Amino acid sequence: MSGRQLNRLRQQLAQQEPEPATDPPSSEEEEEEDSGPSNPFALLQDSDESEAEREASSQEEASDDDAAMTSAVGAPPTKLAPALPPPKQPSKRQQAREEEDIDKVLAELGIDQSTTPAHNSTSAPSPDGSQAPTRPTAAPAKPLLAVNMRVLKASDELKRMFGAAAVREDAEDAGAAYAGASRRIRRLAARGLLRTQKLKPGVLIDPGEHWPPFDGGFTMEARGPTASQTFSYVYSAGYQAVQELYKRCQASHDPNAVAALLHTAPYHLDALLTMYDLNRAMGENAAADEMLHRCLYALEMAWHPSFSPATGNSHVDYSEGNLPLFLALSQYAQCLSRRGLHRSALEVSKLLLGLNSEDPTGARFSIDYYALRAGQHRLVLGLAAQGGAGGSMALFPNFAFSSALARRALGAGGEADDALLRAVATFPTAVTALVARAEGRGGRTPAWAQTLGRPFFAQAASDSATLDHLVEVFVERQHLLWKPPAVLEWLHGQCERAATSDAPLPDGLSRGDWAAAREAAYPPCAVSAYRGVLRAADFSDAVARLPPEEVHGLGLGAGNGGLEDLDLADVEAELAGAARAGGGGPAPIPGEELAEGGTLRALLRSFLPWLNAGEQPDYEGAEEEERE
C-alpha cells in the first residue's frame, strides 16, 4: 500500500472517531486500538478504486453498528476500527535497483563509500548517550581484476556484435572446424557420416565437434587456506613420459614429429603451443586457432573445483608446470585483440593479472589498450591509481598516456590536458618515438619538426635500457590510438606547452620533479629488466609470416638439430607405450577388469582377442585399406 492510501485511511478513521486535541491518545491506547480484531476482507480491497473505498467504508460503518447492537445484549466486546495494514515493503529487486542507483551517483561524485563513517561503523551514539543503529557496513567493493564471466568467451562477444546466425554459419565452416584432421575425417564430415561426441563446454573455450575427449594426464591441486589458496598443475607419470618424447621431437626441428605426437596425445600442452606458433607463422590461422583453443580447453578441464577466476583471488605460481597456462592465456588475449574482440581480450588479461600479481607475461602493458578499445575508461583510471607489485602503474609509459586518453573520453577536458602534460614531461622520449611511428599522419609536418627540435625534446635522453624497452612496447601496442588527426593535434598542443612554458604543472610540481621521479623509477642500466620476457613483436597486431618454401630452407622437416632423425614409427610406438601408462590417451582396459565386468563382456573378449579395449582406433590404417 502506498503512502497516499495510508494517509487516506487514517483520515477516514479520524473522521469516524474524532478525539479531543487537548488529550492525544497515548501509545498504550494506540496499541489497544491496533490490537483489536480487524475485518479480514478489508485488507483485500484495492484502495486505488473509488468503489472499493466506498465498500470498505460502508463495511466499517456496518460493523460499528453491529458492534453497538451486540454490546447492548452482552455480546463479546467488538472492534473499534479495522487495523491498518503494514506499509508495503519494497521487493529485493527494487531495493537492489535503488542501491545501485545510489552507488552510481556516489561514484560520479567521486565519493568512496568505503571511507564514509556510515560504512565504517555499525552504530552511532544517540543524543541520550545510547547507541543508535545506523546503516550496516557495506560489502567490500568488487576487485578491479574480477573477471566478468558473461563477456569472457569470444563466441558470446561475437554474438553480440554480429548476431547468433553469423556465429552459427562461421562454426559450420568445414574447413575451419576440421583443420588438422585427416582426409578420411574431413571426407566423412563432408558427407555427414561422422559421429561426434558432445564435450563439456568450458568457460573460456567451446570445444570443437571433432575434438577427442580430454584424456587427462594432469590435474590442478590447491595449497593453503581457502581464502588464499595457491594452485598448481600436477602431471602424471605417463604425461611426463610423453613430455620427454616431446623434447626429443623438438630437438629434431621436425614439425612432422610434433604432429605425430599430437596424433596420439591430442592434448599435450607444449606440442599444441608449438604447432600454434608454426601455423600462425605460415598463415594457417584456422589451424593455429585450433591448437591454441585445444590447449586452453585442456587446461580448463583440469581446473580445481575451488579455482574461481571470477573473483580475481586465485593465485597460480609462475613455475615450469604452470608455464603453459600463462603462455596460452597471453597468446589468447593477443589473438582476441587481432580479431577485434577487445572486451574478451580485456577479461582474459584481467584473469592473467589476477593469477599472479608479479605479472610474468607483461599483461599490464596491454590491458590498458584493451580497456580503451572496449570503452572501459574508468578501469584504466582505477588500475593506474591502484598500482601493482612493481610499483605505481602511473609510472609506466603506457598508463601515463592511457590515463590522459581515458579522461578525454570521459569528457574531463581540463584534467585530460593536465594528465597528458604530465605524461609528456615525464616521458619525452616516448613522444619522439610515438610521433616517428605516426609517419604519414602528421609525423613529418613542419609543426612537429619545430616542436621536436626544441631543447626539451632534442636533448631528452634515457640512460635506462628498461625504460627504452617499455617505450618500445608502448609505441608498438598503442600507436594506433594516437594516429587519428584530432588526437595527434591534441598531443601536439600539450607537447608545445611542455616545451615552451616554464610555468609549474597544474599539480604544483615542476618538470624537474617529474624527471627526478622518472630517474628514481628507472635508474641507469645497460640491460633491460624485461629482456627475455617482453618482446615488442608480441604486442603487435601484425604477425610475421613465414612462407612455406622458407620452412624447408630453415631445416624444418630435414632433421637438422645435431641429433639423429626420429623415425615417426618409433615416435608412435613410444607414444603408444606412454598411453598405456596413462599419459597420452585413454589407457587400455586390463583383461582382469574386463572379466570382472560381466559374462557378456568376457565372451566378446574371447571372440576378439586381438582387440585392445580402450585404445583409440587407427584411422590411418582404415584410410590405407580404403585406398586399396
XYZ file of C-alpha atoms in Angstrom:
628
model
C 0.000 0.000 0.000
C 1.349 3.395 -0.937
C 1.730 6.350 1.424
C -1.186 8.178 -0.184
C -3.523 5.282 0.505
C -2.305 5.024 4.076
C -2.948 8.726 4.737
C -6.409 8.437 3.221
C -7.357 5.588 5.573
C -6.033 7.493 8.542
C -8.207 10.473 7.633
C -11.262 8.240 7.360
C -10.611 6.738 10.777
C -10.089 10.180 12.261
C -13.480 11.300 10.902
C -15.246 8.228 12.250
C -13.773 8.511 15.751
C -12.814 12.110 16.478
C -10.753 12.736 19.574
C -10.149 15.949 21.528
C -6.973 17.775 20.572
C -6.097 18.543 24.176
C -5.907 14.894 25.115
C -3.966 12.999 22.454
C -4.112 9.255 22.699
C -1.216 7.586 24.388
C 0.861 4.899 22.864
C -0.889 2.284 25.003
C -4.289 3.327 23.638
C -2.949 3.167 20.093
C -1.673 -0.325 20.715
C -5.072 -1.358 22.091
C -6.794 0.024 19.021
C -4.427 -1.719 16.674
C -4.691 -4.981 18.566
C -8.467 -5.191 18.134
C -9.966 -7.744 15.740
C -9.948 -6.497 12.165
C -12.054 -7.248 9.139
C -10.022 -9.718 7.098
C -11.805 -8.691 3.898
C -10.762 -5.062 4.330
C -7.141 -5.977 3.636
C -8.059 -7.476 0.296
C -9.666 -4.337 -1.075
C -7.867 -2.118 -3.616
C -7.998 1.425 -2.265
C -6.970 2.873 -5.628
C -10.541 2.427 -6.911
C -13.296 4.612 -5.503
C -15.900 1.835 -5.463
C -13.696 -0.357 -3.345
C -13.117 2.520 -0.946
C -16.859 3.124 -0.588
C -17.487 -0.558 0.006
C -14.743 -0.674 2.611
C -16.113 2.384 4.419
C -19.665 1.011 4.338
C -18.463 -2.283 5.749
C -16.677 -0.431 8.514
C -19.839 1.559 9.386
C -21.959 -1.574 9.332
C -19.530 -3.394 11.552
C -19.604 -0.492 14.013
C -23.432 -0.601 14.140
C -23.433 -4.349 14.642
C -20.894 -3.949 17.411
C -23.095 -1.446 19.221
C -26.115 -3.722 18.987
C -24.318 -6.823 20.213
C -22.694 -4.959 23.104
C -26.169 -3.963 24.367
C -27.209 -7.602 24.765
C -23.973 -8.656 26.439
C -22.085 -9.883 23.401
C -18.303 -10.055 23.448
C -16.509 -6.732 23.024
C -16.261 -5.645 19.440
C -13.532 -3.967 17.470
C -13.144 -0.210 17.441
C -11.694 0.032 13.928
C -10.005 -2.243 11.444
C -6.268 -2.454 11.933
C -4.220 -0.639 9.350
C -2.245 -2.979 7.114
C 1.504 -2.587 7.352
C 3.085 -0.478 4.631
C 4.115 -2.439 1.589
C 7.791 -3.291 1.715
C 9.759 -2.836 -1.499
C 10.901 -6.006 -3.197
C 14.501 -7.161 -3.084
C 14.903 -6.360 -6.767
C 13.621 -2.817 -6.199
C 15.938 -2.351 -3.210
C 18.919 -3.578 -5.228
C 17.996 -1.219 -8.070
C 17.752 1.748 -5.695
C 21.075 0.888 -4.055
C 22.691 0.533 -7.467
C 21.409 3.970 -8.488
C 22.797 5.454 -5.275
C 26.149 3.799 -5.878
C 26.279 5.234 -9.388
C 25.564 8.727 -8.119
C 28.232 8.429 -5.441
C 30.704 7.109 -7.996
C 30.019 10.035 -10.309
C 30.554 12.446 -7.428
C 33.847 10.768 -6.596
C 32.739 9.695 -3.103
C 34.241 6.484 -1.804
C 31.575 4.701 0.220
C 34.098 2.525 1.983
C 35.643 5.567 3.661
C 32.441 7.172 4.917
C 31.587 6.855 8.623
C 28.285 5.210 7.805
C 30.108 2.317 6.192
C 32.927 2.053 8.696
C 30.763 1.816 11.824
C 27.803 -0.281 12.754
C 26.275 2.073 15.356
C 26.377 5.743 16.271
C 25.753 7.456 19.622
C 22.317 8.994 20.063
C 21.701 12.305 21.890
C 20.914 10.486 25.134
C 24.189 8.604 25.033
C 22.818 5.260 23.858
C 23.902 3.523 20.730
C 21.518 4.057 17.853
C 21.603 1.686 14.915
C 22.894 3.117 11.680
C 23.374 1.856 8.169
C 25.107 -1.538 8.231
C 28.613 -1.931 6.959
C 28.693 -2.155 3.174
C 30.115 -5.137 1.374
C 33.650 -4.727 0.071
C 33.929 -3.294 -3.397
C 34.375 -5.682 -6.283
C 38.051 -6.035 -7.179
C 39.189 -4.337 -10.344
C 40.607 -7.602 -11.625
C 37.388 -9.553 -11.052
C 36.523 -11.233 -14.346
C 33.127 -10.699 -15.931
C 32.307 -14.243 -16.953
C 29.489 -13.128 -19.270
C 31.923 -11.486 -21.689
C 34.910 -13.771 -21.197
C 34.089 -16.168 -24.015
C 34.819 -14.959 -27.533
C 31.724 -16.592 -29.017
C 29.470 -14.555 -26.721
C 31.045 -11.281 -27.835
C 30.750 -12.343 -31.472
C 27.043 -12.983 -30.967
C 26.566 -9.512 -29.524
C 28.475 -7.945 -32.403
C 27.176 -9.891 -35.414
C 24.250 -11.953 -34.166
C 23.838 -15.630 -33.432
C 23.172 -16.540 -37.071
C 26.536 -15.264 -38.265
C 28.341 -17.101 -35.492
C 26.489 -20.300 -36.340
C 27.470 -20.055 -40.003
C 31.079 -19.481 -39.052
C 31.040 -22.501 -36.755
C 29.645 -24.675 -39.550
C 32.596 -23.910 -41.822
C 34.021 -27.342 -42.528
C 37.466 -26.079 -43.416
C 37.949 -24.270 -40.121
C 36.157 -26.804 -37.957
C 38.228 -29.789 -39.097
C 41.559 -28.079 -39.679
C 44.351 -30.512 -38.978
C 42.169 -33.630 -39.221
C 42.953 -36.493 -41.562
C 41.480 -36.715 -45.035
C 39.192 -39.535 -44.007
C 37.782 -37.492 -41.131
C 37.206 -34.494 -43.403
C 35.575 -36.694 -46.047
C 33.224 -38.287 -43.525
C 32.377 -34.873 -42.079
C 31.528 -33.534 -45.545
C 29.140 -36.455 -46.078
C 27.591 -36.006 -42.648
C 28.625 -39.528 -41.602
C 30.999 -38.573 -38.819
C 29.732 -39.339 -35.356
C 30.729 -36.748 -32.820
C 30.665 -36.856 -29.052
C 29.352 -33.819 -27.230
C 32.097 -32.493 -24.976
C 31.627 -30.460 -21.841
C 31.607 -26.727 -22.671
C 34.220 -24.591 -20.986
C 34.253 -21.109 -19.544
C 36.910 -19.928 -21.983
C 36.523 -22.223 -24.984
C 33.686 -24.091 -26.634
C 35.140 -27.437 -27.765
C 35.036 -28.402 -31.411
C 32.714 -31.125 -32.568
C 35.580 -33.271 -33.843
C 37.767 -32.909 -30.758
C 38.624 -36.089 -28.894
C 37.602 -36.389 -25.246
C 40.012 -34.901 -22.757
C 42.235 -37.796 -21.712
C 43.644 -36.274 -18.542
C 47.284 -36.689 -17.725
C 47.395 -33.640 -15.450
C 45.254 -32.069 -12.766
C 45.297 -28.959 -10.600
C 45.870 -29.083 -6.862
C 45.327 -26.410 -4.206
C 47.556 -25.453 -1.294
C 46.972 -23.161 1.640
C 43.801 -21.889 3.341
C 40.599 -21.379 1.411
C 40.800 -17.573 1.445
C 44.270 -17.506 -0.125
C 44.786 -20.757 -1.958
C 47.633 -21.285 -4.383
C 47.009 -23.582 -7.334
C 49.430 -25.522 -9.495
C 49.252 -28.241 -12.137
C 50.418 -31.755 -11.336
C 51.364 -34.164 -14.128
C 51.111 -37.925 -14.134
C 53.974 -40.291 -14.864
C 52.536 -41.090 -18.281
C 52.353 -37.412 -19.225
C 55.936 -36.887 -18.103
C 56.989 -39.747 -20.384
C 55.248 -38.012 -23.288
C 56.977 -34.777 -22.279
C 60.391 -36.394 -22.611
C 59.439 -37.629 -26.046
C 58.267 -34.150 -26.988
C 61.667 -32.745 -26.081
C 63.254 -35.204 -28.482
C 60.826 -34.179 -31.221
C 61.553 -30.536 -30.547
C 65.297 -31.077 -30.685
C 64.943 -32.721 -34.096
C 63.475 -29.500 -35.560
C 60.963 -31.646 -37.409
C 57.364 -30.418 -37.163
C 56.157 -33.748 -38.520
C 57.397 -35.429 -35.367
C 55.418 -32.986 -33.213
C 52.351 -33.554 -35.391
C 52.730 -37.310 -34.936
C 52.913 -36.784 -31.192
C 49.663 -34.796 -31.257
C 48.016 -37.563 -33.246
C 48.299 -39.886 -30.249
C 48.431 -37.294 -27.443
C 45.953 -34.667 -28.712
C 46.087 -32.587 -25.526
C 49.811 -32.306 -24.950
C 50.216 -28.666 -23.941
C 53.713 -27.856 -25.178
C 53.120 -29.576 -28.510
C 49.908 -27.611 -29.029
C 51.647 -24.298 -28.307
C 54.481 -25.206 -30.679
C 52.127 -26.028 -33.523
C 50.202 -22.820 -32.817
C 53.328 -20.738 -33.363
C 54.264 -22.663 -36.505
C 50.811 -22.482 -38.101
C 50.476 -18.792 -37.304
C 53.862 -18.043 -38.891
C 52.804 -19.930 -42.021
C 49.490 -18.042 -42.230
C 47.336 -21.038 -41.291
C 45.081 -19.082 -38.954
C 42.361 -21.704 -38.647
C 44.825 -24.438 -37.711
C 46.645 -22.088 -35.328
C 43.427 -21.183 -33.510
C 42.585 -24.875 -33.322
C 45.835 -25.630 -31.495
C 45.526 -22.719 -29.058
C 41.879 -23.377 -28.253
C 42.528 -27.041 -27.614
C 45.381 -26.150 -25.264
C 43.193 -23.749 -23.284
C 40.367 -26.268 -23.158
C 42.650 -28.936 -21.704
C 43.992 -26.514 -19.103
C 40.477 -25.523 -18.100
C 39.205 -29.088 -17.827
C 41.905 -29.728 -15.221
C 40.944 -26.773 -13.013
C 40.473 -27.399 -9.315
C 36.850 -27.150 -8.059
C 37.887 -24.242 -5.815
C 39.617 -22.391 -8.642
C 37.429 -19.362 -9.399
C 38.752 -16.869 -11.975
C 35.750 -14.591 -11.490
C 36.895 -13.432 -8.047
C 40.393 -12.373 -9.085
C 41.838 -14.057 -5.966
C 43.030 -17.364 -7.421
C 46.827 -17.351 -7.262
C 48.982 -19.537 -9.502
C 52.745 -19.742 -9.111
C 54.870 -18.958 -12.136
C 56.662 -22.289 -12.303
C 57.591 -24.700 -15.048
C 54.474 -26.773 -14.537
C 52.194 -23.733 -14.723
C 54.019 -22.085 -17.623
C 51.602 -23.379 -20.333
C 48.693 -21.645 -18.589
C 50.392 -18.240 -18.615
C 51.644 -18.598 -22.183
C 48.300 -19.801 -23.528
C 46.319 -17.010 -21.848
C 48.770 -14.370 -23.052
C 48.636 -15.645 -26.631
C 44.850 -15.924 -26.439
C 44.402 -12.290 -25.349
C 46.528 -11.089 -28.257
C 44.666 -13.374 -30.642
C 41.321 -11.953 -29.498
C 42.579 -8.405 -29.951
C 43.673 -9.143 -33.524
C 40.146 -10.356 -34.231
C 38.640 -7.147 -32.818
C 37.246 -8.816 -29.678
C 38.747 -6.286 -27.301
C 36.291 -6.841 -24.432
C 37.051 -10.551 -24.273
C 40.760 -9.763 -24.538
C 40.355 -7.373 -21.594
C 38.719 -10.037 -19.432
C 41.423 -12.565 -20.313
C 44.083 -10.009 -19.350
C 42.310 -9.401 -16.039
C 42.315 -13.142 -15.456
C 46.014 -13.273 -16.286
C 46.865 -10.434 -13.902
C 44.716 -11.940 -11.169
C 46.568 -15.250 -11.334
C 49.911 -13.721 -10.391
C 50.406 -10.132 -9.223
C 54.033 -10.182 -10.378
C 52.766 -10.258 -13.980
C 55.347 -12.617 -15.503
C 53.902 -12.257 -19.028
C 53.579 -8.443 -19.121
C 49.783 -8.233 -19.199
C 49.886 -4.799 -17.553
C 51.468 -3.356 -20.692
C 48.472 -4.215 -22.851
C 45.449 -4.298 -20.520
C 45.030 -0.520 -20.737
C 44.931 -0.742 -24.537
C 42.205 -3.406 -24.415
C 40.237 -1.332 -21.888
C 40.385 1.779 -24.062
C 39.327 -0.135 -27.175
C 36.486 -1.770 -25.223
C 35.252 1.545 -23.783
C 36.186 0.694 -20.172
C 37.822 4.047 -19.460
C 37.196 4.077 -15.700
C 39.018 0.778 -15.394
C 42.152 2.417 -16.800
C 41.988 5.157 -14.177
C 41.321 2.624 -11.430
C 44.265 0.446 -12.386
C 46.565 3.462 -12.641
C 45.556 4.599 -9.152
C 45.685 1.119 -7.624
C 49.240 0.296 -8.624
C 50.769 -3.137 -8.726
C 53.531 -5.332 -7.417
C 56.167 -3.409 -9.375
C 55.048 -0.013 -8.097
C 52.508 2.535 -9.268
C 51.255 1.799 -12.761
C 51.126 5.544 -13.423
C 54.934 5.431 -13.739
C 54.687 3.106 -16.745
C 54.691 4.962 -20.086
C 51.604 3.161 -21.340
C 49.469 4.011 -18.298
C 50.717 7.614 -18.175
C 49.405 8.262 -21.688
C 46.387 5.945 -21.429
C 45.102 7.801 -18.370
C 45.034 11.005 -20.403
C 43.093 9.290 -23.194
C 40.651 7.825 -20.662
C 39.956 11.227 -19.096
C 39.487 12.750 -22.530
C 36.977 10.047 -23.455
C 35.068 10.684 -20.207
C 34.725 14.370 -21.056
C 37.163 15.744 -18.481
C 38.914 18.104 -20.867
C 40.960 20.079 -18.358
C 42.019 17.011 -16.390
C 42.895 15.219 -19.625
C 45.125 18.100 -20.728
C 46.917 18.131 -17.381
C 47.356 14.344 -17.416
C 48.815 14.422 -20.919
C 51.113 17.299 -19.959
C 52.465 15.260 -17.024
C 52.979 12.247 -19.297
C 54.887 14.346 -21.841
C 57.011 15.964 -19.121
C 57.832 12.574 -17.609
C 58.481 10.596 -20.812
C 59.644 12.965 -23.585
C 61.429 10.120 -25.382
C 58.105 8.302 -25.695
C 56.675 11.283 -27.577
C 59.552 11.248 -30.052
C 59.108 7.524 -30.736
C 55.322 7.836 -30.930
C 55.424 10.663 -33.473
C 58.032 8.809 -35.514
C 55.663 5.815 -35.690
C 52.858 8.123 -36.822
C 54.731 8.974 -40.015
C 52.305 9.833 -42.779
C 49.699 11.320 -40.431
C 51.464 14.386 -39.134
C 54.777 12.837 -38.195
C 56.712 14.804 -40.819
C 54.832 18.111 -40.699
C 56.785 21.341 -40.131
C 54.869 21.952 -36.908
C 56.052 18.669 -35.420
C 59.578 19.222 -36.687
C 59.697 22.584 -34.949
C 58.295 21.202 -31.691
C 60.568 18.167 -31.544
C 63.543 20.352 -32.386
C 63.209 22.332 -29.170
C 65.777 21.588 -26.440
C 63.204 19.889 -24.221
C 62.799 17.067 -26.766
C 66.068 17.301 -28.677
C 68.160 16.924 -25.521
C 65.914 14.288 -23.962
C 67.754 11.022 -23.473
C 67.398 7.949 -21.315
C 70.195 6.010 -19.665
C 67.862 3.195 -18.688
C 67.560 0.244 -21.030
C 64.460 -0.800 -19.120
C 62.680 2.472 -19.884
C 63.694 2.301 -23.542
C 62.310 -1.226 -23.687
C 58.969 -0.188 -22.168
C 58.724 2.800 -24.501
C 59.223 0.480 -27.467
C 56.477 -1.828 -26.199
C 54.160 1.139 -25.577
C 54.617 2.551 -29.074
C 54.147 -0.850 -30.708
C 50.958 -1.563 -28.783
C 49.243 1.830 -28.658
C 50.372 3.823 -31.694
C 47.028 3.152 -33.373
C 45.242 5.075 -30.611
C 47.307 8.200 -31.330
C 47.079 8.180 -35.129
C 43.705 9.950 -35.538
C 44.321 13.576 -36.577
C 42.300 15.014 -33.678
C 44.251 13.025 -31.095
C 47.565 13.825 -32.757
C 46.722 17.530 -32.768
C 45.835 17.340 -29.069
C 49.176 15.678 -28.369
C 50.990 18.374 -30.338
C 49.349 21.122 -28.297
C 50.466 19.638 -24.990
C 53.971 18.963 -26.325
C 54.260 22.605 -27.375
C 53.019 23.626 -23.949
C 55.597 21.448 -22.198
C 58.473 22.641 -24.395
C 57.809 26.386 -24.287
C 56.227 27.172 -20.922
C 58.274 27.433 -17.736
C 55.210 27.627 -15.501
C 54.733 24.868 -12.921
C 52.498 21.982 -13.808
C 48.907 22.029 -12.529
C 49.825 19.772 -9.600
C 52.441 22.273 -8.412
C 55.414 20.148 -9.449
C 57.990 21.251 -11.953
C 59.306 19.327 -14.927
C 62.459 18.638 -12.966
C 60.417 16.948 -10.246
C 58.830 14.579 -12.749
C 62.215 13.934 -14.344
C 63.581 13.046 -10.902
C 60.670 10.665 -10.358
C 61.416 9.035 -13.710
C 65.093 8.589 -12.843
C 64.187 7.124 -9.460
C 61.817 4.623 -11.063
C 64.191 3.764 -13.912
C 67.806 4.034 -12.727
C 70.560 3.870 -15.343
C 71.133 0.329 -16.583
C 72.647 -1.224 -19.661
C 70.418 -4.308 -19.761
C 66.633 -4.197 -19.629
C 64.974 -5.879 -16.695
C 62.364 -7.234 -19.128
C 64.833 -8.737 -21.575
C 63.736 -12.227 -22.484
C 60.272 -11.602 -21.024
C 58.744 -8.908 -23.227
C 59.133 -8.707 -26.971
C 57.724 -5.739 -28.828
C 56.645 -8.046 -31.653
C 54.350 -9.926 -29.254
C 52.357 -6.716 -28.688
C 51.793 -6.027 -32.369
C 48.671 -6.795 -34.349
C 50.848 -7.652 -37.339
C 52.043 -11.252 -37.446
C 55.309 -12.116 -39.170
C 54.551 -14.608 -41.937
C 56.920 -17.400 -42.829
C 56.470 -18.580 -46.443
C 56.179 -22.352 -46.837
C 59.246 -22.503 -49.103
C 61.365 -20.997 -46.330
C 60.240 -23.616 -43.842
C 62.296 -26.243 -45.649
C 65.169 -23.816 -46.106
C 65.437 -23.376 -42.353
C 65.733 -27.103 -41.860
C 62.221 -27.706 -40.559
C 61.414 -31.230 -41.528
C 65.000 -32.040 -42.521
C 66.030 -33.336 -39.125
C 68.786 -30.777 -38.590
C 69.485 -30.392 -34.917
C 72.606 -32.286 -34.062
C 70.613 -35.426 -33.275
C 69.670 -38.451 -35.249
C 66.491 -38.157 -37.235
C 63.489 -39.523 -35.436
C 61.540 -42.249 -37.135
C 57.838 -41.450 -36.969
C 57.073 -45.110 -36.459
C 59.317 -45.138 -33.399
C 57.615 -41.997 -32.126
C 54.194 -43.557 -32.455
C 55.411 -46.732 -30.754
C 56.743 -44.782 -27.791
C 53.537 -42.786 -27.611
C 51.527 -45.975 -27.506
C 53.596 -47.107 -24.547
C 53.076 -43.777 -22.813
C 49.350 -44.034 -23.450
C 49.268 -47.386 -21.688
C 50.934 -45.646 -18.744
C 48.127 -43.116 -18.620
C 49.706 -40.031 -20.157
C 48.892 -39.741 -23.847
C 45.413 -41.166 -24.152
C 42.917 -43.497 -22.547
C 44.773 -46.421 -21.066
C 43.797 -49.894 -22.317
C 41.468 -51.842 -20.079
C 43.176 -54.854 -18.482
C 41.763 -58.295 -19.060
C 41.095 -58.781 -15.342
C 38.877 -55.711 -15.325
C 37.050 -56.993 -18.380
C 36.478 -60.324 -16.690
C 35.026 -58.621 -13.663
C 32.697 -56.598 -15.872
C 30.381 -59.492 -16.657
C 29.912 -62.665 -18.683
C 28.895 -60.893 -21.877
C 31.999 -58.703 -21.886
C 34.239 -61.720 -21.289
C 32.506 -63.541 -24.146
C 33.155 -60.634 -26.517
C 36.752 -60.575 -25.356
C 37.149 -64.246 -26.285
C 35.703 -63.596 -29.748
C 38.060 -60.627 -30.368
C 41.308 -61.425 -28.555
C 43.364 -59.142 -30.800
C 41.307 -56.028 -29.912
C 42.728 -53.835 -27.152
C 39.780 -52.279 -25.317
C 40.165 -48.581 -24.555
C 42.650 -47.954 -27.389
C 41.787 -45.312 -29.975
C 41.047 -46.672 -33.479
C 43.688 -46.424 -36.185
C 42.095 -44.121 -38.740
C 45.224 -44.031 -40.871
C 45.151 -47.792 -41.312
C 41.491 -47.662 -42.254
C 42.279 -44.964 -44.772
C 45.004 -47.107 -46.370
C 42.591 -50.020 -46.641
C 40.009 -47.751 -48.229
C 42.515 -46.699 -50.907
C 43.313 -50.308 -51.721
